[in-house]
CSV table of C-alpha atoms in Angstrom, one decimal:
chain,number,residue,atom,x,y,z
A,1,MET,CA,0.0,0.0,0.0
A,2,THR,CA,1.1,3.6,-0.6
A,3,THR,CA,1.7,6.1,2.1
A,4,LEU,CA,-1.5,7.9,1.1
A,5,ASN,CA,-3.5,4.7,1.5
A,6,TYR,CA,-2.1,4.1,5.0
A,7,PHE,CA,-3.1,7.7,5.8
A,8,TYR,CA,-6.7,7.0,4.6
A,9,LEU,CA,-6.8,3.9,6.8
A,10,THR,CA,-5.4,5.4,10.0
A,11,SER,CA,-7.4,8.6,9.6
A,12,GLY,CA,-10.7,6.6,9.3
A,13,ILE,CA,-9.8,4.6,12.4
A,14,PHE,CA,-9.0,7.7,14.3
A,15,PHE,CA,-12.3,9.4,13.4
A,16,PHE,CA,-14.2,6.3,14.5
A,17,LEU,CA,-12.4,5.9,17.8
A,18,LEU,CA,-12.7,9.6,18.6
A,19,GLY,CA,-16.5,9.6,18.0
A,20,TYR,CA,-17.0,6.3,19.9
A,21,TYR,CA,-15.0,7.6,22.9
A,22,VAL,CA,-17.2,10.7,23.1
A,23,PHE,CA,-20.4,8.5,22.7
A,24,LEU,CA,-19.3,6.2,25.5
A,25,LYS,CA,-18.8,9.1,27.9
A,26,ASP,CA,-22.6,9.5,28.0
A,27,PRO,CA,-24.5,7.3,25.5
A,28,LYS,CA,-27.9,8.8,26.6
A,29,ARG,CA,-27.0,12.4,25.4
A,30,ARG,CA,-28.3,13.0,21.9
A,31,VAL,CA,-25.4,15.4,21.2
A,32,ASN,CA,-22.9,12.6,21.8
A,33,LEU,CA,-24.8,10.2,19.5
A,34,ILE,CA,-24.9,12.8,16.7
A,35,PHE,CA,-21.2,13.5,17.2
A,36,PHE,CA,-20.5,9.7,16.9
A,37,LEU,CA,-22.6,9.5,13.7
A,38,PHE,CA,-20.7,12.5,12.4
A,39,SER,CA,-17.3,10.8,13.0
A,40,LEU,CA,-18.7,7.6,11.5
A,41,ALA,CA,-19.6,9.5,8.3
A,42,ALA,CA,-16.0,10.8,8.2
A,43,THR,CA,-14.8,7.2,8.7
A,44,LEU,CA,-16.9,5.9,5.8
A,45,TRP,CA,-15.6,8.7,3.6
A,46,TYR,CA,-12.0,7.8,4.2
A,47,GLU,CA,-12.3,4.1,4.3
A,48,GLY,CA,-14.0,4.2,0.9
A,49,SER,CA,-10.8,6.0,-0.4
A,50,PHE,CA,-8.7,3.3,1.4
A,51,LEU,CA,-10.6,0.5,-0.2
A,52,LYS,CA,-10.0,1.8,-3.7
A,53,GLY,CA,-6.2,1.9,-3.1
A,54,PHE,CA,-6.3,-1.5,-1.3
A,55,LEU,CA,-8.2,-3.3,-4.1
A,56,TYR,CA,-5.9,-1.8,-6.8
A,57,PRO,CA,-2.6,-0.8,-5.2
A,58,ASN,CA,-0.6,-0.7,-8.4
A,59,LEU,CA,-3.0,1.6,-10.3
A,60,SER,CA,-2.7,5.4,-10.2
A,61,LEU,CA,-5.7,7.6,-9.3
A,62,GLU,CA,-6.3,8.3,-12.9
A,63,GLN,CA,-6.4,4.5,-13.7
A,64,ARG,CA,-8.8,3.9,-10.9
A,65,GLU,CA,-11.1,6.6,-12.2
A,66,GLN,CA,-11.0,4.9,-15.6
A,67,LEU,CA,-12.1,1.6,-13.9
A,68,LEU,CA,-14.9,3.6,-12.2
A,69,LEU,CA,-16.1,5.0,-15.5
A,70,ALA,CA,-15.9,1.5,-17.0
A,71,GLY,CA,-18.3,0.2,-14.3
A,72,ASN,CA,-16.0,-2.0,-12.3
A,73,TRP,CA,-18.2,-3.2,-9.4
A,74,LYS,CA,-15.5,-3.3,-6.8
A,75,ILE,CA,-14.5,0.3,-7.4
A,76,LEU,CA,-18.2,1.3,-7.5
A,77,VAL,CA,-18.8,-0.3,-4.0
A,78,ALA,CA,-15.8,1.5,-2.6
A,79,GLU,CA,-16.8,4.8,-4.2
A,80,ASP,CA,-20.4,4.5,-2.9
A,81,ILE,CA,-19.1,3.8,0.7
A,82,GLY,CA,-17.2,7.0,0.5
A,83,TRP,CA,-20.2,8.8,-0.9
A,84,LEU,CA,-22.4,7.5,1.9
A,85,GLY,CA,-20.0,9.1,4.4
A,86,ILE,CA,-19.3,12.5,2.8
A,87,SER,CA,-23.0,13.1,1.7
A,88,TYR,CA,-24.1,13.0,5.4
A,89,LEU,CA,-21.2,15.0,6.8
A,90,SER,CA,-22.7,18.5,6.5
A,91,PRO,CA,-26.3,17.4,7.6
A,92,LEU,CA,-24.8,15.8,10.7
A,93,PHE,CA,-22.7,18.8,11.3
A,94,LEU,CA,-25.7,21.1,11.1
A,95,HIS,CA,-27.7,18.8,13.4
A,96,LEU,CA,-24.8,18.7,15.9
A,97,VAL,CA,-24.7,22.5,15.9
A,98,ILE,CA,-28.4,22.8,16.3
A,99,LEU,CA,-28.2,20.6,19.5
A,100,ILE,CA,-25.2,22.5,20.9
A,101,THR,CA,-26.6,26.0,20.2
A,102,LYS,CA,-30.0,25.0,21.4
A,103,GLN,CA,-32.0,26.2,18.4
A,104,ARG,CA,-35.4,25.6,19.9
A,105,ALA,CA,-37.2,27.0,16.9
A,106,VAL,CA,-35.7,24.3,14.8
A,107,PHE,CA,-36.4,21.6,17.4
A,108,GLN,CA,-40.1,22.5,17.5
A,109,LYS,CA,-40.4,21.8,13.8
A,110,LYS,CA,-39.5,18.1,13.3
A,111,ILE,CA,-39.9,18.6,9.6
A,112,SER,CA,-36.7,20.7,9.7
A,113,ILE,CA,-34.6,17.8,10.9
A,114,ILE,CA,-36.3,15.4,8.4
A,115,LEU,CA,-35.5,17.8,5.5
A,116,ILE,CA,-31.9,18.0,6.6
A,117,TYR,CA,-31.5,14.2,6.2
A,118,LEU,CA,-33.9,13.9,3.2
A,119,LEU,CA,-31.5,15.5,0.7
A,120,PRO,CA,-28.4,13.2,1.3
A,121,THR,CA,-30.8,10.2,1.4
A,122,LEU,CA,-32.1,11.2,-2.1
A,123,VAL,CA,-28.6,11.6,-3.4
A,124,ASN,CA,-27.5,8.2,-2.1
A,125,ILE,CA,-30.6,6.4,-3.4
A,126,TRP,CA,-29.9,7.9,-6.9
A,127,ILE,CA,-26.2,7.1,-6.8
A,128,LEU,CA,-27.0,3.4,-6.0
A,129,ILE,CA,-29.6,3.3,-8.9
A,130,TYR,CA,-27.2,4.9,-11.3
A,131,ASP,CA,-24.2,2.7,-10.4
A,132,PHE,CA,-25.9,-0.7,-9.9
A,133,TYR,CA,-28.7,-0.5,-12.4
A,134,PHE,CA,-27.7,1.8,-15.3
A,135,ASP,CA,-23.9,1.1,-15.0
A,136,LEU,CA,-23.8,-2.6,-14.1
A,137,GLN,CA,-27.2,-4.0,-15.3
A,138,LEU,CA,-27.9,-2.1,-18.5
A,139,HIS,CA,-24.2,-1.5,-19.2
A,140,LYS,CA,-25.1,1.8,-20.7
A,141,ILE,CA,-26.1,5.3,-19.4
A,142,VAL,CA,-29.2,6.7,-21.0
A,143,LYS,CA,-29.7,10.4,-21.5
A,144,ILE,CA,-32.2,10.8,-18.7
A,145,ALA,CA,-29.9,9.1,-16.3
A,146,GLU,CA,-27.1,11.5,-17.2
A,147,ILE,CA,-29.4,14.5,-16.5
A,148,PHE,CA,-30.4,13.1,-13.1
A,149,GLN,CA,-26.7,12.3,-12.3
A,150,HIS,CA,-25.7,15.8,-13.1
A,151,PHE,CA,-28.6,17.2,-10.9
A,152,PHE,CA,-28.0,15.0,-7.9
A,153,GLY,CA,-24.2,14.7,-8.0
A,154,ASP,CA,-23.1,18.1,-9.5
A,155,ILE,CA,-25.8,20.5,-8.3
A,156,LEU,CA,-27.9,19.2,-5.4
A,157,PHE,CA,-25.0,17.7,-3.4
A,158,PRO,CA,-22.6,20.8,-3.5
A,159,LEU,CA,-25.5,23.2,-2.8
A,160,TYR,CA,-26.9,21.5,0.3
A,161,PHE,CA,-23.4,20.6,1.6
A,162,ILE,CA,-22.3,24.3,1.3
A,163,SER,CA,-25.6,25.6,2.6
A,164,PHE,CA,-25.7,23.4,5.7
A,165,ILE,CA,-22.0,24.2,6.6
A,166,ILE,CA,-22.6,27.9,6.3
A,167,LEU,CA,-25.9,27.7,8.3
A,168,GLY,CA,-24.2,25.8,11.0
A,169,LEU,CA,-21.4,28.3,11.2
A,170,ILE,CA,-23.9,31.2,11.4
A,171,PHE,CA,-25.7,29.4,14.4
A,172,LEU,CA,-22.3,29.0,16.1
A,173,ILE,CA,-21.2,32.6,15.7
A,174,LYS,CA,-24.7,33.8,16.8
A,175,ARG,CA,-24.5,31.6,19.9
A,176,TYR,CA,-21.0,32.7,20.7
A,177,THR,CA,-21.9,36.4,20.6
A,178,LYS,CA,-24.6,35.8,23.2
A,179,LEU,CA,-22.4,34.0,25.7
A,180,LYS,CA,-21.3,36.0,28.7
A,181,SER,CA,-19.4,33.5,30.8
A,182,TYR,CA,-15.6,33.5,30.1
A,183,GLN,CA,-15.5,29.7,30.4
A,184,GLU,CA,-18.4,29.1,28.1
A,185,ARG,CA,-16.9,31.6,25.5
A,186,THR,CA,-13.6,29.8,25.7
A,187,GLN,CA,-15.2,26.4,25.1
A,188,ALA,CA,-17.3,27.8,22.3
A,189,ARG,CA,-14.2,29.4,20.7
A,190,TYR,CA,-12.4,26.1,20.5
A,191,PHE,CA,-15.4,24.4,19.0
A,192,MET,CA,-15.8,27.2,16.4
A,193,ILE,CA,-12.1,26.9,15.4
A,194,GLY,CA,-12.6,23.2,15.0
A,195,ALA,CA,-15.7,23.8,12.9
A,196,LEU,CA,-14.3,26.7,10.8
A,197,ILE,CA,-11.2,24.9,9.5
A,198,PRO,CA,-12.9,22.0,7.7
A,199,GLY,CA,-16.0,24.1,7.0
A,200,ILE,CA,-14.2,26.8,5.1
A,201,ILE,CA,-11.9,24.3,3.3
A,202,GLY,CA,-14.9,22.1,2.3
A,203,VAL,CA,-16.9,25.1,1.1
A,204,ILE,CA,-14.1,26.5,-1.0
A,205,HIS,CA,-13.4,23.1,-2.5
A,206,LEU,CA,-17.0,22.6,-3.6
A,207,LEU,CA,-17.4,26.2,-4.8
A,208,LEU,CA,-14.4,25.7,-7.1
A,209,PHE,CA,-16.0,22.4,-8.2
A,210,LEU,CA,-19.2,24.2,-9.1
A,211,ILE,CA,-17.4,26.7,-11.3
A,212,LYS,CA,-15.5,23.9,-13.0
A,213,ILE,CA,-12.1,24.3,-11.4
A,214,ASN,CA,-11.0,20.8,-10.6
A,215,ILE,CA,-8.8,20.4,-7.5
A,216,SER,CA,-9.8,16.8,-6.7
A,217,TYR,CA,-6.2,15.9,-6.4
A,218,LEU,CA,-6.1,18.0,-3.2
A,219,SER,CA,-9.3,16.6,-1.7
A,220,TRP,CA,-7.3,14.4,0.6
A,221,LEU,CA,-6.3,17.6,2.5
A,222,LEU,CA,-9.9,17.8,3.8
A,223,GLY,CA,-9.3,14.8,6.0
A,224,PRO,CA,-6.5,16.3,8.1
A,225,SER,CA,-8.7,19.4,8.6
A,226,PHE,CA,-11.4,17.3,10.1
A,227,ALA,CA,-8.8,15.6,12.3
């Protein structure tokens, strides 16, 4: 395995252990559960990348992409594991922030929480249909499938991911400005720093993607920012 692949493996394990440790401290607290699910999403994201390198260690990133486009089922499974993780990152982050900042107006409307998770669920359902029906069963991609793939993967996913991150950061900043206790402000400041680093990097990465500037070769840097 390459150094990068070891990095994916160890980072994913670290994310999982960190989240599980927090969860075990008080399993009955919902905020601990959401944090654990958040770390689990990051784990799936990185282990999906690890699996691609583990299955085909002698191939370059470009060659693995070619296998993906060719409909190789092993690469598709690894890719979809990663998608499952990264698609739920920003919804779980927003839910976590809602719990921490005590956004009662959001809590009172359960439909708000349902909508947060509805978007990534729709994206994942479509990706599974696209990969394992059109790609593997039909062995061809029809025009309507290309349109839906473009909508779900290239438009809906970046837009909700960016929107949820920005909304979560707004809630955090708003909460921070209302705190008066020095200890609470210090704790909130550390959490904000931890949220801003991956949040800003992730938003910039997806904004560049939306305007067709490809920096996917730098996407592995998002992981260390989460760590």
